[in-house]
Structures are given as C-alpha cells and as structure tokens.
mmCIF file of C-alpha atoms in Angstrom:
data_model
loop_
_atom_site.group_PDB
_atom_site.id
_atom_site.type_symbol
_atom_site.label_atom_id
_atom_site.label_comp_id
_atom_site.label_asym_id
_atom_site.label_seq_id
_atom_site.Cartn_x
_atom_site.Cartn_y
_atom_site.Cartn_z
ATOM 1 C CA MET U 1 0.174 -0.020 0.057
ATOM 2 C CA ALA U 2 1.059 3.558 -0.982
ATOM 3 C CA VAL U 3 2.048 5.838 2.054
ATOM 4 C CA PRO U 4 2.493 9.485 1.865
ATOM 5 C CA LYS U 5 6.291 10.679 2.113
ATOM 6 C CA ARG U 6 4.906 14.752 3.942
ATOM 7 C CA LYS U 7 0.599 15.097 5.557
ATOM 8 C CA MET U 8 -1.183 16.603 2.707
ATOM 9 C CA SER U 9 -2.834 19.554 3.823
ATOM 10 C CA ARG U 10 -6.908 20.162 4.553
ATOM 11 C CA SER U 11 -7.068 22.572 0.750
ATOM 12 C CA ASN U 12 -5.607 19.649 -0.949
ATOM 13 C CA THR U 13 -7.211 16.995 0.388
ATOM 14 C CA ARG U 14 -10.832 17.911 0.369
ATOM 15 C CA HIS U 15 -10.033 19.456 -4.020
ATOM 16 C CA ARG U 16 -8.967 15.965 -4.121
ATOM 17 C CA ARG U 17 -12.004 14.445 -3.138
ATOM 18 C CA ALA U 18 -14.943 16.517 -4.335
ATOM 19 C CA GLN U 19 -13.282 14.628 -8.085
ATOM 20 C CA TRP U 20 -14.707 11.397 -7.384
ATOM 21 C CA LYS U 21 -18.174 11.287 -8.732
ATOM 22 C CA ALA U 22 -20.199 8.394 -8.710
ATOM 23 C CA ALA U 23 -21.185 6.683 -11.936
ATOM 24 C CA THR U 24 -25.317 5.736 -12.973
ATOM 25 C CA PRO U 25 -25.635 2.196 -13.405
ATOM 26 C CA ASN U 26 -26.770 1.020 -17.036
ATOM 27 C CA LEU U 27 -30.400 -0.107 -17.164
ATOM 28 C CA VAL U 28 -31.390 -2.744 -19.382
ATOM 29 C CA PRO U 29 -35.096 -2.681 -20.504
ATOM 30 C CA VAL U 30 -36.582 -6.866 -18.460
ATOM 31 C CA PHE U 31 -39.631 -8.469 -18.431
ATOM 32 C CA ILE U 32 -40.592 -9.887 -15.203
ATOM 33 C CA ASP U 33 -44.751 -11.443 -14.881
ATOM 34 C CA GLY U 34 -45.317 -9.548 -18.102
ATOM 35 C CA ARG U 35 -44.193 -6.233 -17.543
ATOM 36 C CA GLU U 36 -41.003 -5.027 -18.353
ATOM 37 C CA HIS U 37 -38.738 -2.957 -15.650
ATOM 38 C CA SER U 38 -35.769 -0.770 -15.787
ATOM 39 C CA VAL U 39 -32.733 -2.048 -13.697
ATOM 40 C CA PRO U 40 -29.418 -2.184 -14.034
ATOM 41 C CA GLN U 41 -27.270 -4.527 -15.562
ATOM 42 C CA HIS U 42 -25.256 -6.547 -13.566
ATOM 43 C CA LEU U 43 -28.373 -7.378 -11.677
ATOM 44 C CA VAL U 44 -30.947 -9.331 -14.507
ATOM 45 C CA ARG U 45 -30.164 -12.384 -13.454
ATOM 46 C CA ALA U 46 -31.391 -11.588 -10.115
ATOM 47 C CA TYR U 47 -34.228 -10.065 -11.255
ATOM 48 C CA ARG U 48 -35.019 -13.061 -13.780
ATOM 49 C CA ARG U 49 -34.505 -15.120 -11.484
ATOM 50 C CA GLY U 50 -36.456 -13.854 -8.575
ATOM 51 C CA LEU U 51 -34.164 -12.875 -5.708
ATOM 52 C CA LEU U 52 -34.684 -9.584 -6.702
ATOM 53 C CA LYS U 53 -38.775 -7.333 -6.394
ATOM 54 C CA PRO U 54 -38.871 -5.287 -9.052
ATOM 55 C CA HIS U 55 -39.975 -2.019 -7.323
ATOM 56 C CA ASP U 56 -43.584 -0.012 -8.573
#
C-alpha cells in the first residue's frame, strides 16, 4: 500500500476528494411477470431468478 511521505493539507485533500463522482448504472429493460422494468445491468440475472423484486 502506498504511504505518503508528507502530510497533505486539508485544502488539497478536499480538492482531491471533490473530483470523485459516482457513475449512474447502465439500465436494461427486463420483462418480469409480463411487465417491463428498467434494472441495472449487473442485477438482471438476480431479477430474472426472482431473488430481487422490482419496485413500482
């Protein structure tokens, strides 16, 4: 693991953290019980198997 040689200022730390942004999940249409739902792509198998229930 990388260890900094010197303390980073509070201003620099906050500027660095402010650059992080969450990406929206890629939604895919899935038919469950005859109705179309948009779900995140990585959860499609769970919805089809019935492990997760889509909310209306």
